[in-house]
Amino acid sequence: MTGTSAAPMVKAEAVHKSFGHVEVLKGIDLEVAPREVMCIVGPSGSGKSTFLRCINHLEQITAGRLWVDGHLVGYREKGGKLHELRDREVAAQRRDIGMVFQRFNLFPHMTALENVAEAPVQVKRVGKADARARAAELLDRVGLGDRVHTYPNQLSGGQQQRVAIARALAMEPKLMLFDEPTSALDPELVGEVLDVMRGLAADGMTMIVVTHEMGFAREVGDTLVFMDDGVVVEAGDPRQVLTDPQHERTQAFLSKVL
């Protein structure tokens, strides 16, 4: 982890999110340093995935401020007021943020190689040959160099998720968001996806990972955040939080999952 002098890659300040009358996020304050791996844990419905989706403006926040790499997400501030960015400007911000979901969302009619090469060609206007060469490198990096011409339905869930990670990396993001990337996988396939994520962390990728994998959080995470009912209950060094949680809610949750 880098020193505290670096500007945060992600900064959330009093972030609220409501769906109708239901307040899902109730004032989230968090900072993620460049190269940091933050793991977020908590029960279902605690707001973890919603917070992740707010970071790349898939959900609009109801109140507060969110910055990625020094830029307000989804808005510009003028005279103390927030003005929503145009769709095109939001799309440009999203290019720098890779997101990997529970479900792999691959294009079924495209090979692994085509899935990974598609966005750089369409969004960044990279030449097809260059995009395909880079896609082949990335698939090799996630251990699928021999499956470049394979279609998603011929791949296991773990392999599909690794293609999805390669696809996110193809946009050369500054930040990677993982929304429970292993929860839809058979248990024996979880390890291969976590191994790829370990490699990314070792290479210095800034990552926020919503996960149930406590071993991964302990081993790879720089910070562990426990969320419950839309608030951050506890945050700190993963080994510290997992072995000696300070809050009753954290203790109760960990006693069920560890």
PDB file of C-alpha atoms in Angstrom:
ATOM      1  CA  MET A   1       0.000   0.000   0.000  1.00  0.00           C
ATOM      2  CA  THR A   2       1.248   3.471  -0.795  1.00  0.00           C
ATOM      3  CA  GLY A   3       1.904   6.212   1.721  1.00  0.00           C
ATOM      4  CA  THR A   4      -0.865   8.501   2.855  1.00  0.00           C
ATOM      5  CA  SER A   5       0.519  11.405   0.818  1.00  0.00           C
ATOM      6  CA  ALA A   6      -1.052  10.136  -2.418  1.00  0.00           C
ATOM      7  CA  ALA A   7      -4.443  11.591  -3.296  1.00  0.00           C
ATOM      8  CA  PRO A   8      -7.137   8.932  -2.858  1.00  0.00           C
ATOM      9  CA  MET A   9      -8.200   6.957  -5.925  1.00  0.00           C
ATOM     10  CA  VAL A  10     -11.728   6.785  -4.490  1.00  0.00           C
ATOM     11  CA  LYS A  11     -13.248   9.153  -1.962  1.00  0.00           C
ATOM     12  CA  ALA A  12     -16.815   8.894  -0.695  1.00  0.00           C
ATOM     13  CA  GLU A  13     -18.177  11.688   1.470  1.00  0.00           C
ATOM     14  CA  ALA A  14     -21.561  11.290   3.202  1.00  0.00           C
ATOM     15  CA  VAL A  15     -22.888   9.204   0.305  1.00  0.00           C
ATOM     16  CA  HIS A  16     -26.620   8.471   0.503  1.00  0.00           C
ATOM     17  CA  LYS A  17     -28.738   6.444  -1.884  1.00  0.00           C
ATOM     18  CA  SER A  18     -32.483   5.928  -1.728  1.00  0.00           C
ATOM     19  CA  PHE A  19     -34.790   3.887  -3.902  1.00  0.00           C
ATOM     20  CA  GLY A  20     -38.136   5.595  -3.391  1.00  0.00           C
ATOM     21  CA  HIS A  21     -38.678   5.764   0.377  1.00  0.00           C
ATOM     22  CA  VAL A  22     -36.082   3.083   1.120  1.00  0.00           C
ATOM     23  CA  GLU A  23     -32.713   4.475   2.156  1.00  0.00           C
ATOM     24  CA  VAL A  24     -30.090   1.906   1.120  1.00  0.00           C
ATOM     25  CA  LEU A  25     -26.939   3.948   1.829  1.00  0.00           C
ATOM     26  CA  LYS A  26     -27.061   6.178   4.903  1.00  0.00           C
ATOM     27  CA  GLY A  27     -23.925   8.284   4.719  1.00  0.00           C
ATOM     28  CA  ILE A  28     -20.868   6.364   3.553  1.00  0.00           C
ATOM     29  CA  ASP A  29     -17.437   7.907   4.179  1.00  0.00           C
ATOM     30  CA  LEU A  30     -14.539   5.951   2.684  1.00  0.00           C
ATOM     31  CA  GLU A  31     -11.181   6.520   1.038  1.00  0.00           C
ATOM     32  CA  VAL A  32      -9.237   4.089  -1.127  1.00  0.00           C
ATOM     33  CA  ALA A  33      -5.597   4.894  -1.859  1.00  0.00           C
ATOM     34  CA  PRO A  34      -3.955   4.121  -5.206  1.00  0.00           C
ATOM     35  CA  ARG A  35      -2.831   0.458  -5.334  1.00  0.00           C
ATOM     36  CA  GLU A  36      -4.981  -0.379  -2.300  1.00  0.00           C
ATOM     37  CA  VAL A  37      -7.208  -3.453  -2.197  1.00  0.00           C
ATOM     38  CA  MET A  38     -10.354  -2.769  -0.168  1.00  0.00           C
ATOM     39  CA  CYS A  39     -12.635  -5.707   0.605  1.00  0.00           C
ATOM     40  CA  ILE A  40     -16.230  -4.975   1.627  1.00  0.00           C
ATOM     41  CA  VAL A  41     -18.197  -7.594   3.543  1.00  0.00           C
ATOM     42  CA  GLY A  42     -21.596  -7.675   5.191  1.00  0.00           C
ATOM     43  CA  PRO A  43     -24.989  -9.353   5.099  1.00  0.00           C
ATOM     44  CA  SER A  44     -27.241  -9.321   2.021  1.00  0.00           C
ATOM     45  CA  GLY A  45     -29.101  -6.049   1.695  1.00  0.00           C
ATOM     46  CA  SER A  46     -26.494  -4.015   3.572  1.00  0.00           C
ATOM     47  CA  GLY A  47     -25.814  -1.753   0.568  1.00  0.00           C
ATOM     48  CA  LYS A  48     -22.466  -3.174  -0.571  1.00  0.00           C
ATOM     49  CA  SER A  49     -23.371  -3.727  -4.225  1.00  0.00           C
ATOM     50  CA  THR A  50     -25.325  -0.465  -4.394  1.00  0.00           C
ATOM     51  CA  PHE A  51     -22.271   1.441  -3.167  1.00  0.00           C
ATOM     52  CA  LEU A  52     -20.115  -0.239  -5.821  1.00  0.00           C
ATOM     53  CA  ARG A  53     -22.614   0.679  -8.531  1.00  0.00           C
ATOM     54  CA  CYS A  54     -22.599   4.307  -7.348  1.00  0.00           C
ATOM     55  CA  ILE A  55     -18.824   4.503  -7.838  1.00  0.00           C
ATOM     56  CA  ASN A  56     -19.203   4.132 -11.595  1.00  0.00           C
ATOM     57  CA  HIS A  57     -22.556   5.946 -11.693  1.00  0.00           C
ATOM     58  CA  LEU A  58     -24.637   2.906 -12.617  1.00  0.00           C
ATOM     59  CA  GLU A  59     -26.710   4.241  -9.716  1.00  0.00           C
ATOM     60  CA  GLN A  60     -27.044   7.956  -9.007  1.00  0.00           C
ATOM     61  CA  ILE A  61     -26.335   8.974  -5.436  1.00  0.00           C
ATOM     62  CA  THR A  62     -29.113  10.822  -3.590  1.00  0.00           C
ATOM     63  CA  ALA A  63     -26.774  12.990  -1.500  1.00  0.00           C
ATOM     64  CA  GLY A  64     -23.081  13.406  -0.765  1.00  0.00           C
ATOM     65  CA  ARG A  65     -20.065  13.372  -3.057  1.00  0.00           C
ATOM     66  CA  LEU A  66     -18.054  10.639  -4.774  1.00  0.00           C
ATOM     67  CA  TRP A  67     -14.684  11.194  -6.433  1.00  0.00           C
ATOM     68  CA  VAL A  68     -12.587   8.820  -8.535  1.00  0.00           C
ATOM     69  CA  ASP A  69      -9.007   9.931  -9.153  1.00  0.00           C
ATOM     70  CA  GLY A  70      -9.883  13.492  -8.131  1.00  0.00           C
ATOM     71  CA  HIS A  71     -12.929  13.802 -10.402  1.00  0.00           C
ATOM     72  CA  LEU A  72     -16.506  14.036  -9.141  1.00  0.00           C
ATOM     73  CA  VAL A  73     -18.418  11.004 -10.405  1.00  0.00           C
ATOM     74  CA  GLY A  74     -21.456  11.832 -12.525  1.00  0.00           C
ATOM     75  CA  TYR A  75     -21.540  15.544 -11.715  1.00  0.00           C
ATOM     76  CA  ARG A  76     -19.685  18.798 -11.971  1.00  0.00           C
ATOM     77  CA  GLU A  77     -19.777  21.320  -9.182  1.00  0.00           C
ATOM     78  CA  LYS A  78     -20.463  24.958  -9.985  1.00  0.00           C
ATOM     79  CA  GLY A  79     -21.164  27.620  -7.392  1.00  0.00           C
ATOM     80  CA  GLY A  80     -21.666  24.978  -4.709  1.00  0.00           C
ATOM     81  CA  LYS A  81     -24.340  23.205  -6.784  1.00  0.00           C
ATOM     82  CA  LEU A  82     -24.038  19.829  -8.493  1.00  0.00           C
ATOM     83  CA  HIS A  83     -24.926  19.603 -12.168  1.00  0.00           C
ATOM     84  CA  GLU A  84     -25.382  16.196 -13.730  1.00  0.00           C
ATOM     85  CA  LEU A  85     -22.930  15.305 -16.482  1.00  0.00           C
ATOM     86  CA  ARG A  86     -24.175  14.367 -19.929  1.00  0.00           C
ATOM     87  CA  ASP A  87     -24.375  10.674 -20.797  1.00  0.00           C
ATOM     88  CA  ARG A  88     -21.321  11.016 -23.010  1.00  0.00           C
ATOM     89  CA  GLU A  89     -19.273  12.504 -20.155  1.00  0.00           C
ATOM     90  CA  VAL A  90     -20.415   9.770 -17.750  1.00  0.00           C
ATOM     91  CA  ALA A  91     -19.443   7.132 -20.325  1.00  0.00           C
ATOM     92  CA  ALA A  92     -15.987   8.713 -20.583  1.00  0.00           C
ATOM     93  CA  GLN A  93     -15.569   8.490 -16.787  1.00  0.00           C
ATOM     94  CA  ARG A  94     -16.665   4.850 -16.828  1.00  0.00           C
ATOM     95  CA  ARG A  95     -13.892   3.917 -19.245  1.00  0.00           C
ATOM     96  CA  ASP A  96     -11.387   4.282 -16.420  1.00  0.00           C
ATOM     97  CA  ILE A  97     -13.340   1.985 -14.078  1.00  0.00           C
ATOM     98  CA  GLY A  98     -13.480  -1.749 -14.733  1.00  0.00           C
ATOM     99  CA  MET A  99     -16.390  -3.662 -13.223  1.00  0.00           C
ATOM    100  CA  VAL A 100     -16.832  -7.399 -12.814  1.00  0.00           C
ATOM    101  CA  PHE A 101     -20.280  -8.660 -11.779  1.00  0.00           C
ATOM    102  CA  GLN A 102     -21.583 -11.889 -10.227  1.00  0.00           C
ATOM    103  CA  ARG A 103     -22.927 -12.883 -13.627  1.00  0.00           C
ATOM    104  CA  PHE A 104     -20.406 -12.804 -16.398  1.00  0.00           C
ATOM    105  CA  ASN A 105     -22.511 -10.903 -18.990  1.00  0.00           C
ATOM    106  CA  LEU A 106     -20.401 -12.161 -21.897  1.00  0.00           C
ATOM    107  CA  PHE A 107     -21.723 -11.904 -25.456  1.00  0.00           C
ATOM    108  CA  PRO A 108     -22.761 -15.504 -26.209  1.00  0.00           C
ATOM    109  CA  HIS A 109     -22.234 -15.168 -29.985  1.00  0.00           C
ATOM    110  CA  MET A 110     -18.629 -13.984 -29.601  1.00  0.00           C
ATOM    111  CA  THR A 111     -15.494 -15.982 -28.793  1.00  0.00           C
ATOM    112  CA  ALA A 112     -13.459 -15.202 -25.677  1.00  0.00           C
ATOM    113  CA  LEU A 113     -11.072 -13.170 -27.844  1.00  0.00           C
ATOM    114  CA  GLU A 114     -13.903 -11.196 -29.467  1.00  0.00           C
ATOM    115  CA  ASN A 115     -15.530 -10.511 -26.094  1.00  0.00           C
ATOM    116  CA  VAL A 116     -12.285  -9.006 -24.767  1.00  0.00           C
ATOM    117  CA  ALA A 117     -11.417  -7.044 -27.932  1.00  0.00           C
ATOM    118  CA  GLU A 118     -14.892  -5.554 -28.506  1.00  0.00           C
ATOM    119  CA  ALA A 119     -14.925  -2.553 -26.134  1.00  0.00           C
ATOM    120  CA  PRO A 120     -11.467  -1.164 -27.031  1.00  0.00           C
ATOM    121  CA  VAL A 121     -12.499  -1.212 -30.716  1.00  0.00           C
ATOM    122  CA  GLN A 122     -15.986   0.269 -30.193  1.00  0.00           C
ATOM    123  CA  VAL A 123     -15.276   2.682 -27.338  1.00  0.00           C
ATOM    124  CA  LYS A 124     -11.600   3.602 -27.630  1.00  0.00           C
ATOM    125  CA  ARG A 125     -11.355   3.232 -31.409  1.00  0.00           C
ATOM    126  CA  VAL A 126      -8.362   0.907 -31.094  1.00  0.00           C
ATOM    127  CA  GLY A 127      -7.471  -0.839 -34.381  1.00  0.00           C
ATOM    128  CA  LYS A 128      -8.913  -4.342 -34.661  1.00  0.00           C
ATOM    129  CA  ALA A 129      -5.558  -6.078 -35.027  1.00  0.00           C
ATOM    130  CA  ASP A 130      -4.102  -4.249 -32.016  1.00  0.00           C
ATOM    131  CA  ALA A 131      -7.205  -4.938 -29.913  1.00  0.00           C
ATOM    132  CA  ARG A 132      -7.100  -8.653 -30.765  1.00  0.00           C
ATOM    133  CA  ALA A 133      -3.378  -8.888 -29.982  1.00  0.00           C
ATOM    134  CA  ARG A 134      -3.955  -7.209 -26.621  1.00  0.00           C
ATOM    135  CA  ALA A 135      -6.981  -9.429 -25.954  1.00  0.00           C
ATOM    136  CA  ALA A 136      -4.860 -12.527 -26.576  1.00  0.00           C
ATOM    137  CA  GLU A 137      -2.256 -11.223 -24.077  1.00  0.00           C
ATOM    138  CA  LEU A 138      -4.913 -10.576 -21.457  1.00  0.00           C
ATOM    139  CA  LEU A 139      -6.518 -13.992 -21.903  1.00  0.00           C
ATOM    140  CA  ASP A 140      -3.061 -15.499 -21.468  1.00  0.00           C
ATOM    141  CA  ARG A 141      -2.626 -13.442 -18.305  1.00  0.00           C
ATOM    142  CA  VAL A 142      -5.834 -14.893 -16.816  1.00  0.00           C
ATOM    143  CA  GLY A 143      -4.750 -18.430 -17.761  1.00  0.00           C
ATOM    144  CA  LEU A 144      -6.919 -18.835 -20.865  1.00  0.00           C
ATOM    145  CA  GLY A 145      -4.351 -18.482 -23.643  1.00  0.00           C
ATOM    146  CA  ASP A 146      -5.534 -21.810 -25.074  1.00  0.00           C
ATOM    147  CA  ARG A 147      -9.242 -20.835 -25.114  1.00  0.00           C
ATOM    148  CA  VAL A 148      -9.180 -17.641 -27.200  1.00  0.00           C
ATOM    149  CA  HIS A 149     -11.466 -19.034 -29.926  1.00  0.00           C
ATOM    150  CA  THR A 150     -13.875 -20.702 -27.492  1.00  0.00           C
ATOM    151  CA  TYR A 151     -17.463 -19.483 -27.034  1.00  0.00           C
ATOM    152  CA  PRO A 152     -18.828 -18.726 -23.549  1.00  0.00           C
ATOM    153  CA  ASN A 153     -21.175 -21.737 -23.499  1.00  0.00           C
ATOM    154  CA  GLN A 154     -18.140 -23.996 -23.938  1.00  0.00           C
ATOM    155  CA  LEU A 155     -16.412 -22.514 -20.885  1.00  0.00           C
ATOM    156  CA  SER A 156     -16.916 -23.255 -17.180  1.00  0.00           C
ATOM    157  CA  GLY A 157     -18.265 -20.512 -14.925  1.00  0.00           C
ATOM    158  CA  GLY A 158     -14.787 -19.842 -13.576  1.00  0.00           C
ATOM    159  CA  GLN A 159     -13.393 -19.536 -17.090  1.00  0.00           C
ATOM    160  CA  GLN A 160     -16.218 -17.200 -18.110  1.00  0.00           C
ATOM    161  CA  GLN A 161     -15.524 -14.998 -15.086  1.00  0.00           C
ATOM    162  CA  ARG A 162     -11.827 -14.879 -16.019  1.00  0.00           C
ATOM    163  CA  VAL A 163     -12.812 -13.767 -19.537  1.00  0.00           C
ATOM    164  CA  ALA A 164     -14.969 -11.067 -17.907  1.00  0.00           C
ATOM    165  CA  ILE A 165     -11.945  -9.881 -15.874  1.00  0.00           C
ATOM    166  CA  ALA A 166      -9.790  -9.809 -19.039  1.00  0.00           C
ATOM    167  CA  ARG A 167     -12.542  -7.832 -20.778  1.00  0.00           C
ATOM    168  CA  ALA A 168     -12.553  -5.233 -17.975  1.00  0.00           C
ATOM    169  CA  LEU A 169      -8.748  -5.001 -18.083  1.00  0.00           C
ATOM    170  CA  ALA A 170      -8.800  -4.432 -21.854  1.00  0.00           C
ATOM    171  CA  MET A 171      -9.990  -0.873 -21.203  1.00  0.00           C
ATOM    172  CA  GLU A 172      -6.862  -0.238 -19.084  1.00  0.00           C
ATOM    173  CA  PRO A 173      -8.814   0.944 -16.035  1.00  0.00           C
ATOM    174  CA  LYS A 174      -7.339   2.864 -13.096  1.00  0.00           C
ATOM    175  CA  LEU A 175      -9.722   1.097 -10.749  1.00  0.00           C
ATOM    176  CA  MET A 176     -11.342  -2.342 -10.695  1.00  0.00           C
ATOM    177  CA  LEU A 177     -14.654  -3.010  -8.944  1.00  0.00           C
ATOM    178  CA  PHE A 178     -15.637  -6.607  -8.194  1.00  0.00           C
ATOM    179  CA  ASP A 179     -19.224  -7.318  -7.126  1.00  0.00           C
ATOM    180  CA  GLU A 180     -19.150 -10.759  -5.487  1.00  0.00           C
ATOM    181  CA  PRO A 181     -17.232 -12.168  -8.475  1.00  0.00           C
ATOM    182  CA  THR A 182     -17.193 -15.737  -7.137  1.00  0.00           C
ATOM    183  CA  SER A 183     -20.675 -16.061  -5.614  1.00  0.00           C
ATOM    184  CA  ALA A 184     -22.248 -17.597  -8.749  1.00  0.00           C
ATOM    185  CA  LEU A 185     -19.453 -20.172  -9.138  1.00  0.00           C
ATOM    186  CA  ASP A 186     -19.217 -23.786  -8.065  1.00  0.00           C
ATOM    187  CA  PRO A 187     -16.890 -23.966  -5.031  1.00  0.00           C
ATOM    188  CA  GLU A 188     -14.090 -25.756  -6.910  1.00  0.00           C
ATOM    189  CA  LEU A 189     -13.942 -22.920  -9.483  1.00  0.00           C
ATOM    190  CA  VAL A 190     -13.637 -20.078  -6.977  1.00  0.00           C
ATOM    191  CA  GLY A 191      -9.876 -20.468  -6.518  1.00  0.00           C
ATOM    192  CA  GLU A 192      -8.995 -19.878 -10.163  1.00  0.00           C
ATOM    193  CA  VAL A 193     -10.793 -16.525 -10.171  1.00  0.00           C
ATOM    194  CA  LEU A 194      -9.283 -15.437  -6.836  1.00  0.00           C
ATOM    195  CA  ASP A 195      -5.829 -16.356  -8.181  1.00  0.00           C
ATOM    196  CA  VAL A 196      -6.290 -13.907 -11.061  1.00  0.00           C
ATOM    197  CA  MET A 197      -7.404 -11.224  -8.597  1.00  0.00           C
ATOM    198  CA  ARG A 198      -4.348 -11.938  -6.408  1.00  0.00           C
ATOM    199  CA  GLY A 199      -2.179 -11.358  -9.473  1.00  0.00           C
ATOM    200  CA  LEU A 200      -3.870  -8.029 -10.176  1.00  0.00           C
ATOM    201  CA  ALA A 201      -3.328  -6.919  -6.573  1.00  0.00           C
ATOM    202  CA  ALA A 202       0.345  -7.920  -6.806  1.00  0.00           C
ATOM    203  CA  ASP A 203       0.640  -5.823  -9.983  1.00  0.00           C
ATOM    204  CA  GLY A 204      -0.653  -2.765  -8.091  1.00  0.00           C
ATOM    205  CA  MET A 205      -4.224  -2.502  -9.397  1.00  0.00           C
ATOM    206  CA  THR A 206      -6.504  -0.442  -7.144  1.00  0.00           C
ATOM    207  CA  MET A 207      -9.428  -2.727  -6.311  1.00  0.00           C
ATOM    208  CA  ILE A 208     -12.674  -2.634  -4.352  1.00  0.00           C
ATOM    209  CA  VAL A 209     -14.002  -6.139  -3.843  1.00  0.00           C
ATOM    210  CA  VAL A 210     -17.433  -6.976  -2.425  1.00  0.00           C
ATOM    211  CA  THR A 211     -16.928 -10.570  -1.338  1.00  0.00           C
ATOM    212  CA  HIS A 212     -17.838 -13.423   0.983  1.00  0.00           C
ATOM    213  CA  GLU A 213     -14.334 -14.882   0.653  1.00  0.00           C
ATOM    214  CA  MET A 214     -12.854 -14.060   4.055  1.00  0.00           C
ATOM    215  CA  GLY A 215      -9.604 -15.886   3.327  1.00  0.00           C
ATOM    216  CA  PHE A 216      -9.040 -13.686   0.271  1.00  0.00           C
ATOM    217  CA  ALA A 217      -9.868 -10.568   2.305  1.00  0.00           C
ATOM    218  CA  ARG A 218      -7.395 -11.572   5.009  1.00  0.00           C
ATOM    219  CA  GLU A 219      -4.612 -12.479   2.606  1.00  0.00           C
ATOM    220  CA  VAL A 220      -4.936  -9.876  -0.164  1.00  0.00           C
ATOM    221  CA  GLY A 221      -6.913  -6.984   1.317  1.00  0.00           C
ATOM    222  CA  ASP A 222      -5.242  -3.864   2.688  1.00  0.00           C
ATOM    223  CA  THR A 223      -8.514  -2.737   4.277  1.00  0.00           C
ATOM    224  CA  LEU A 224     -11.596  -4.659   5.335  1.00  0.00           C
ATOM    225  CA  VAL A 225     -14.896  -2.761   5.561  1.00  0.00           C
ATOM    226  CA  PHE A 226     -17.914  -4.271   7.294  1.00  0.00           C
ATOM    227  CA  MET A 227     -21.204  -2.745   6.138  1.00  0.00           C
ATOM    228  CA  ASP A 228     -24.611  -3.346   7.642  1.00  0.00           C
ATOM    229  CA  ASP A 229     -27.920  -1.577   7.041  1.00  0.00           C
ATOM    230  CA  GLY A 230     -26.417   1.072   4.775  1.00  0.00           C
ATOM    231  CA  VAL A 231     -23.565   2.222   7.013  1.00  0.00           C
ATOM    232  CA  VAL A 232     -19.906   1.381   7.540  1.00  0.00           C
ATOM    233  CA  VAL A 233     -19.893  -0.293  10.949  1.00  0.00           C
ATOM    234  CA  GLU A 234     -16.187  -1.052  11.124  1.00  0.00           C
ATOM    235  CA  ALA A 235     -13.105  -0.728   8.928  1.00  0.00           C
ATOM    236  CA  GLY A 236      -9.452  -1.549   9.392  1.00  0.00           C
ATOM    237  CA  ASP A 237      -6.658  -4.007   8.750  1.00  0.00           C
ATOM    238  CA  PRO A 238      -8.338  -7.253   7.617  1.00  0.00           C
ATOM    239  CA  ARG A 239      -6.400  -9.472  10.038  1.00  0.00           C
ATOM    240  CA  GLN A 240      -7.277  -7.150  12.904  1.00  0.00           C
ATOM    241  CA  VAL A 241     -10.982  -6.896  12.035  1.00  0.00           C
ATOM    242  CA  LEU A 242     -11.347 -10.645  11.433  1.00  0.00           C
ATOM    243  CA  THR A 243      -9.581 -11.760  14.613  1.00  0.00           C
ATOM    244  CA  ASP A 244     -10.648  -8.973  16.980  1.00  0.00           C
ATOM    245  CA  PRO A 245     -13.772  -7.155  15.725  1.00  0.00           C
ATOM    246  CA  GLN A 246     -14.673  -4.167  17.893  1.00  0.00           C
ATOM    247  CA  HIS A 247     -18.401  -3.886  17.197  1.00  0.00           C
ATOM    248  CA  GLU A 248     -21.140  -6.277  18.268  1.00  0.00           C
ATOM    249  CA  ARG A 249     -22.659  -6.287  14.770  1.00  0.00           C
ATOM    250  CA  THR A 250     -19.308  -7.202  13.229  1.00  0.00           C
ATOM    251  CA  GLN A 251     -18.802  -9.928  15.836  1.00  0.00           C
ATOM    252  CA  ALA A 252     -22.264 -11.371  15.180  1.00  0.00           C
ATOM    253  CA  PHE A 253     -21.747 -11.372  11.399  1.00  0.00           C
ATOM    254  CA  LEU A 254     -18.259 -12.903  11.523  1.00  0.00           C
ATOM    255  CA  SER A 255     -19.368 -15.584  13.983  1.00  0.00           C
ATOM    256  CA  LYS A 256     -21.752 -16.826  11.273  1.00  0.00           C
ATOM    257  CA  VAL A 257     -19.338 -16.746   8.331  1.00  0.00           C
ATOM    258  CA  LEU A 258     -15.950 -17.670   9.775  1.00  0.00           C
TER     259      LEU A 258
END
